GROMACS .gro file of C-alpha atoms in nm:
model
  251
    1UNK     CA    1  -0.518  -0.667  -1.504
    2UNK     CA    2  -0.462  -1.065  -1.469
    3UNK     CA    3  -0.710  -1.066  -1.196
    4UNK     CA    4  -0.990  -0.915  -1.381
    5UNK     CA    5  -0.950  -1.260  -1.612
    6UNK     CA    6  -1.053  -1.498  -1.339
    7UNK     CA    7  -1.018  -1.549  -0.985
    8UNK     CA    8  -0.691  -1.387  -0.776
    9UNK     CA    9  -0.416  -1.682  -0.802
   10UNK     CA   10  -0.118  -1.419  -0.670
   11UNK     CA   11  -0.091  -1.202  -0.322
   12UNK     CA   12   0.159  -1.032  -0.247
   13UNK     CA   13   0.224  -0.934   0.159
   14UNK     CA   14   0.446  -0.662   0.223
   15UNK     CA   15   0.556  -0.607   0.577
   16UNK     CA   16   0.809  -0.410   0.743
   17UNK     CA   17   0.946  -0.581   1.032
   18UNK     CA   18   1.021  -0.961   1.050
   19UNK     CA   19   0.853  -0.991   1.410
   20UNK     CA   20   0.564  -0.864   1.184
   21UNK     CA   21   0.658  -1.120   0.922
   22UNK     CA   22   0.736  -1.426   1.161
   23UNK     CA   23   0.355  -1.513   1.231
   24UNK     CA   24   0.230  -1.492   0.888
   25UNK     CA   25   0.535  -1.707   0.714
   26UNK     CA   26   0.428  -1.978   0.993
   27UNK     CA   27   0.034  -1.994   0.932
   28UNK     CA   28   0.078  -1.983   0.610
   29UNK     CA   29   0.320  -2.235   0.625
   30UNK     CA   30   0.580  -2.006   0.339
   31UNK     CA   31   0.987  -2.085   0.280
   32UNK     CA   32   1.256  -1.853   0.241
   33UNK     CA   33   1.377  -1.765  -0.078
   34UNK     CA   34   1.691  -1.965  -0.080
   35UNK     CA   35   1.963  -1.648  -0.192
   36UNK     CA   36   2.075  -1.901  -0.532
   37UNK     CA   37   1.682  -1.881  -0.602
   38UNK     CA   38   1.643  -1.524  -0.486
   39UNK     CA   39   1.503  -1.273  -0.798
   40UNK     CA   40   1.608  -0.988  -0.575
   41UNK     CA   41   1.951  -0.765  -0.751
   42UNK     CA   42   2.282  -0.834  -0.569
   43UNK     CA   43   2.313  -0.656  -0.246
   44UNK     CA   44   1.981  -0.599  -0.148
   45UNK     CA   45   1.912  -0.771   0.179
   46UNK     CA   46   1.531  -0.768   0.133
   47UNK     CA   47   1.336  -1.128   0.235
   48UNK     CA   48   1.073  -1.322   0.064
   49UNK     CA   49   0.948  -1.630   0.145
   50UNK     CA   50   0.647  -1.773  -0.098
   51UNK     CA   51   0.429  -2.080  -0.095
   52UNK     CA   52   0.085  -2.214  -0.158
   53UNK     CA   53  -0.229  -2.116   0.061
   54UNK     CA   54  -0.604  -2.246  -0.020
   55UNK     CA   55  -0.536  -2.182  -0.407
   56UNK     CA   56  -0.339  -1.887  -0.405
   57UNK     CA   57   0.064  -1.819  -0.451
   58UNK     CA   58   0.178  -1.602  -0.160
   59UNK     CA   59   0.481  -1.382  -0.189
   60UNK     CA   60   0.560  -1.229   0.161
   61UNK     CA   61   0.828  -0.972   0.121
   62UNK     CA   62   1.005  -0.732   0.348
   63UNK     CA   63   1.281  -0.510   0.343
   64UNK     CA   64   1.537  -0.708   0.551
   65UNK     CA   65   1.801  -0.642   0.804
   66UNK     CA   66   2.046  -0.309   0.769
   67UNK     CA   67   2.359  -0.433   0.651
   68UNK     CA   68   2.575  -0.199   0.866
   69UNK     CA   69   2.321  -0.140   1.279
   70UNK     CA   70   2.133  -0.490   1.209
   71UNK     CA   71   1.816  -0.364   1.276
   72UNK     CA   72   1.504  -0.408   1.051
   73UNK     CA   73   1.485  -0.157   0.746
   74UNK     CA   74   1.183   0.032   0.832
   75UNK     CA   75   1.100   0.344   0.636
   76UNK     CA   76   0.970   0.436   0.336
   77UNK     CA   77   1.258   0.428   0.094
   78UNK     CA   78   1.294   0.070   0.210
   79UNK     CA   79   0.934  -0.037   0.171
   80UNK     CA   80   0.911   0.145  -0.173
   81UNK     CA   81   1.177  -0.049  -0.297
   82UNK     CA   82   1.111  -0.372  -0.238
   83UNK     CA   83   0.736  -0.333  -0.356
   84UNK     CA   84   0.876  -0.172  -0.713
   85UNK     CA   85   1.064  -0.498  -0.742
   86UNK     CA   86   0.846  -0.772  -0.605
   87UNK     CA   87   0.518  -0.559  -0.855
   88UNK     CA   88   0.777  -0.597  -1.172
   89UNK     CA   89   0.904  -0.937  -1.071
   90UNK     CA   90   0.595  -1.118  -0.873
   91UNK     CA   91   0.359  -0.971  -1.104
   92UNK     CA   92   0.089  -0.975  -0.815
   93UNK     CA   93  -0.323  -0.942  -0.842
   94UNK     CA   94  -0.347  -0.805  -0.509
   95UNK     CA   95  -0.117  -0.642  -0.252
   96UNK     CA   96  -0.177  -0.679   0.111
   97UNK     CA   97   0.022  -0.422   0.318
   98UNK     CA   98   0.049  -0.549   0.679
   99UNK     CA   99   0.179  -0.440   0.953
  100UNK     CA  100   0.106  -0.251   1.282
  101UNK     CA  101   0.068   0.135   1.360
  102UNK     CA  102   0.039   0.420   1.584
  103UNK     CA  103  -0.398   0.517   1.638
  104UNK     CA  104  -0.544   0.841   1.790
  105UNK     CA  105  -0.768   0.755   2.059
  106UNK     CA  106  -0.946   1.091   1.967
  107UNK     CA  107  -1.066   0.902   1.641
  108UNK     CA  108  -1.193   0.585   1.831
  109UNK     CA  109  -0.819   0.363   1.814
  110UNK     CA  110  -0.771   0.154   2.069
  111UNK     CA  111  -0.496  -0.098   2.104
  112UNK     CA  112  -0.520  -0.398   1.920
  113UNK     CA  113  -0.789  -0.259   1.676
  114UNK     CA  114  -0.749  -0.375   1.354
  115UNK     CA  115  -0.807  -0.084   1.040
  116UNK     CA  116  -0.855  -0.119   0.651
  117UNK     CA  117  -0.691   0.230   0.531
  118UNK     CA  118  -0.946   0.384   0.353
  119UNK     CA  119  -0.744   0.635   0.228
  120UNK     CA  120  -0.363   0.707   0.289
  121UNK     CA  121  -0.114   1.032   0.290
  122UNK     CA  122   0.231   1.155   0.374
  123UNK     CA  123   0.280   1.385   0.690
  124UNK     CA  124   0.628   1.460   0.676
  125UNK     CA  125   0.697   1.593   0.295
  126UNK     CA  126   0.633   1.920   0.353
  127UNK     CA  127   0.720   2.143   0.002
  128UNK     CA  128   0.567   2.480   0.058
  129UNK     CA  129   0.508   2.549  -0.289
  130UNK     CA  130   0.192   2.549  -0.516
  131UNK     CA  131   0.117   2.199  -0.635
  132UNK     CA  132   0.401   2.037  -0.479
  133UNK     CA  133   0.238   2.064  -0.144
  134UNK     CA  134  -0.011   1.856  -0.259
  135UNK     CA  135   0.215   1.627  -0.421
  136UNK     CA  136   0.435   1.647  -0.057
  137UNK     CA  137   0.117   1.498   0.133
  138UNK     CA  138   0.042   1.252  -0.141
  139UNK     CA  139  -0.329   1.163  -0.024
  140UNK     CA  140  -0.487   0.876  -0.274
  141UNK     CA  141  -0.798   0.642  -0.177
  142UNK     CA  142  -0.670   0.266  -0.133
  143UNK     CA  143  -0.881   0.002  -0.326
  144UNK     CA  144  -1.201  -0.006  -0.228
  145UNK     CA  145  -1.275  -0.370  -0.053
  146UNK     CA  146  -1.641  -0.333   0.040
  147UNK     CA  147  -1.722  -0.696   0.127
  148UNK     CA  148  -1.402  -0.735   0.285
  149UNK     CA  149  -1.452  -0.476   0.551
  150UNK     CA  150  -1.841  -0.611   0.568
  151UNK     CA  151  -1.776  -0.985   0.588
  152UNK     CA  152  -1.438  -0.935   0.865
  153UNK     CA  153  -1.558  -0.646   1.055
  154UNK     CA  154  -1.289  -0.465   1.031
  155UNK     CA  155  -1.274  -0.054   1.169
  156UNK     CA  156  -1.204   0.183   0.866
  157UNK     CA  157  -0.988   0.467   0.907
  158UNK     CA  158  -0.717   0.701   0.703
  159UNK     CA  159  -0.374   0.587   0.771
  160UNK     CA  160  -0.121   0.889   0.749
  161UNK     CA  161   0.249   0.796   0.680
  162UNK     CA  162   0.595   0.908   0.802
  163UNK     CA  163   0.969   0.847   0.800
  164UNK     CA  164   0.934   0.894   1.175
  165UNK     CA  165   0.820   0.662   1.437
  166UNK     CA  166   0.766   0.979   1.711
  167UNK     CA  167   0.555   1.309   1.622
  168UNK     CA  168   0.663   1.629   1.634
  169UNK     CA  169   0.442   1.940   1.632
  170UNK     CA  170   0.434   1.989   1.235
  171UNK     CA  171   0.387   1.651   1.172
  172UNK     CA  172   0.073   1.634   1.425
  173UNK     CA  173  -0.059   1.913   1.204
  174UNK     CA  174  -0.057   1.766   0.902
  175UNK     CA  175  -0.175   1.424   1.019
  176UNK     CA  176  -0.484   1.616   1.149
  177UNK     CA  177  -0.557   1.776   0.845
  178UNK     CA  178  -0.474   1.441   0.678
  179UNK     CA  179  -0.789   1.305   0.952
  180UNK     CA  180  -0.616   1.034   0.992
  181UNK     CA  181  -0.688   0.783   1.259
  182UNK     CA  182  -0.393   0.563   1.256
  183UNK     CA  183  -0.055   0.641   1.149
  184UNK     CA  184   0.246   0.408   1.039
  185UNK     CA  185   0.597   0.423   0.842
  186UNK     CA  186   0.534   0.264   0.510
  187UNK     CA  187   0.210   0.234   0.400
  188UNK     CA  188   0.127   0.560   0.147
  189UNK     CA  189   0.494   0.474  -0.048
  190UNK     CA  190   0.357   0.137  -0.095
  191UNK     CA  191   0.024   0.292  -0.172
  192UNK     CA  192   0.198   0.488  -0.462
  193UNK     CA  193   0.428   0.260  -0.589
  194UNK     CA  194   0.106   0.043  -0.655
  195UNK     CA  195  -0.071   0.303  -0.784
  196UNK     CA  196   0.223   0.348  -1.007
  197UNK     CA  197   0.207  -0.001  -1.150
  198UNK     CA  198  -0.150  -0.037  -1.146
  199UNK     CA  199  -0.177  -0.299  -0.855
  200UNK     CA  200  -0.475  -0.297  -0.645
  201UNK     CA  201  -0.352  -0.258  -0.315
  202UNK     CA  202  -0.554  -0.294   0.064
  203UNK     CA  203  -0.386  -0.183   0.416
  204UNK     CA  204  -0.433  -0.444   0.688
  205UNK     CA  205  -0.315  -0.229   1.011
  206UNK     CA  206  -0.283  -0.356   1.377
  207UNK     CA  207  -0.290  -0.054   1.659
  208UNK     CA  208   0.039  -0.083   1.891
  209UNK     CA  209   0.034   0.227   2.071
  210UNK     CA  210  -0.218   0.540   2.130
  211UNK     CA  211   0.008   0.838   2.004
  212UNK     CA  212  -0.258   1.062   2.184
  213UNK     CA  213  -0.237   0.868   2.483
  214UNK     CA  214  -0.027   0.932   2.828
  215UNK     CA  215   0.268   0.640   2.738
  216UNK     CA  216   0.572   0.757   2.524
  217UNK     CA  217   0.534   0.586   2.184
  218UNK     CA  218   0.861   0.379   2.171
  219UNK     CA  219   0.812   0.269   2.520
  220UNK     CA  220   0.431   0.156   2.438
  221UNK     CA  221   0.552   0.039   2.070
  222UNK     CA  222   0.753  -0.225   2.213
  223UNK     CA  223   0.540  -0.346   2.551
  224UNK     CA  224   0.235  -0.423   2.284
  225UNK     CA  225   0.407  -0.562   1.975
  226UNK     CA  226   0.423  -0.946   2.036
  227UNK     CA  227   0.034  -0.916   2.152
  228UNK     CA  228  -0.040  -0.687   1.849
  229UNK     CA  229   0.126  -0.917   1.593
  230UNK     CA  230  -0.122  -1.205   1.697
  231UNK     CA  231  -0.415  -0.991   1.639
  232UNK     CA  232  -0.275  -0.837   1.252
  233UNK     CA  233  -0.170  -1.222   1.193
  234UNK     CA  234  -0.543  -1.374   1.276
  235UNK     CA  235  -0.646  -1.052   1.070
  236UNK     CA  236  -0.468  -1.072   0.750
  237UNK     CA  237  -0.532  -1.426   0.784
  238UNK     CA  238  -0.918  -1.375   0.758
  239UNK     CA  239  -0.828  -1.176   0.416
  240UNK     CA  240  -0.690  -1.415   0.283
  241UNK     CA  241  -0.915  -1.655   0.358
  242UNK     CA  242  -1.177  -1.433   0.242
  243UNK     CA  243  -0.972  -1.338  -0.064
  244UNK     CA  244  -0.942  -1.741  -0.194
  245UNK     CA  245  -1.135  -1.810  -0.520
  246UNK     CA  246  -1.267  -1.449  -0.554
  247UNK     CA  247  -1.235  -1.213  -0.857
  248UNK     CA  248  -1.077  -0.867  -0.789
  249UNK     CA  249  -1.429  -0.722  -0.846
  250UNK     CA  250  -1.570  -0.914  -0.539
  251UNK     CA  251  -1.404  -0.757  -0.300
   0.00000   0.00000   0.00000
């Protein structure tokens, strides 16, 4: 890996949702992509904006706007996708996944925590058959970032992943056995498409809502994600802060 040669010169920060996206482009003071510029394939309406920050080239890339309800492209297949691209294109040293999430207040989550996934898994690809159930849940460790999570104080915790932002019974029971303590809608596919490409990748994750709590999630998604976003921006800012003129092996 590049990184391994000398300090990290390229991050790349994947987020979902531009309200997620908004903060981070502005402290780190980033541009869009003009579309003549843009390395992204015809059609695709994914975003990057890129710039300069305290020695290191910042890609921030997300999956855009759907072309036909407008709304932002959150998911999975979305999120997978752009990584592939930005990994073969952007050639990164590092990818920062960052967004918000769901958190079980069972497992100590409380809104506006801020987790480093520790370890990440699907909940919703359920293939009842030998070998593919394990390949259905997906579980991997993320890159281990030791003096990261010492040095920011950050809570640790297994993120579980799913195409859905609401739970419904059989996802619940695979997110238990999955012990996860926060839950979101990308972040194990862009755990294995970086696996795939041999990218170290860490999981910067803001709590919005208490999915074992009294509120409905959606309702309790949307009344904390301004607030939220302030806490993952002054977060993932700390990273990267943190992450400026180290090697790969220091964190």
């Amino acid at each position: 890996m590049a990184a391994e040669a000398g300090p990290i010169s390229k991050v790349l920060i994947v987020v979902a949702m531009q309200t997620e996206a908004t903060p981070l482009v502005s402290k780190f003071k980033l541009v869009e992509a003009p579309a003549h510029e843009s390395t992204f394939p015809k059609g695709a309406p994914w975003v990057r904006y890129h710039g300069n920050y305290k020695g290191l080239h910042i890609d921030l890339v997300l999956p855009g706007k759907d072309a036909v309800f407008g709304v932002d492209s959150v998911g999975t297949v979305s999120t997978a996708l752009v990584t592939s691209f930005s990994i073969q294109t952007l050639k990164p040293d590092l990818i920062i996944n960052a967004g918000t999430a769901g958190g079980f207040k069972a497992k100590g989550a409380s809104i506006g925590d801020v987790f480093l996934a520790s370890d990440v898994a699907f909940h919703d690809r359920r293939i009842p058959i030998p070998v593919f159930d394990m390949y259905g849940i997906g579980a991997r460790k993320t890159f281990a970032a030791p003096n990261i999570l010492k040095e920011l104080n950050l809570k640790v915790g297994k993120l579980s992943t799913g195409d859905s932002l609401d739970m419904s019974p059989h996802d619940e029971e695979v997110i238990l056995s999955n012990d996860a303590t926060i839950k979101d809608m990308e972040g194990a596919a862009v755990a294995y498409v970086a696996d795939m490409f041999s990218t170290p990748a860490i999981f910067v994750k803001a709590v919005t809502d208490i999915v074992d709590g009294e509120k409905p999630t959606s309702e309790e998604f949307l009344q904390n994600l301004i607030a939220v976003t302030a806490a993952l921006d002054l977060a993932v800012t700390k990273v990267v802060d943190f992450i400026s003129g180290k090697h790969i092996s220091d964190l």
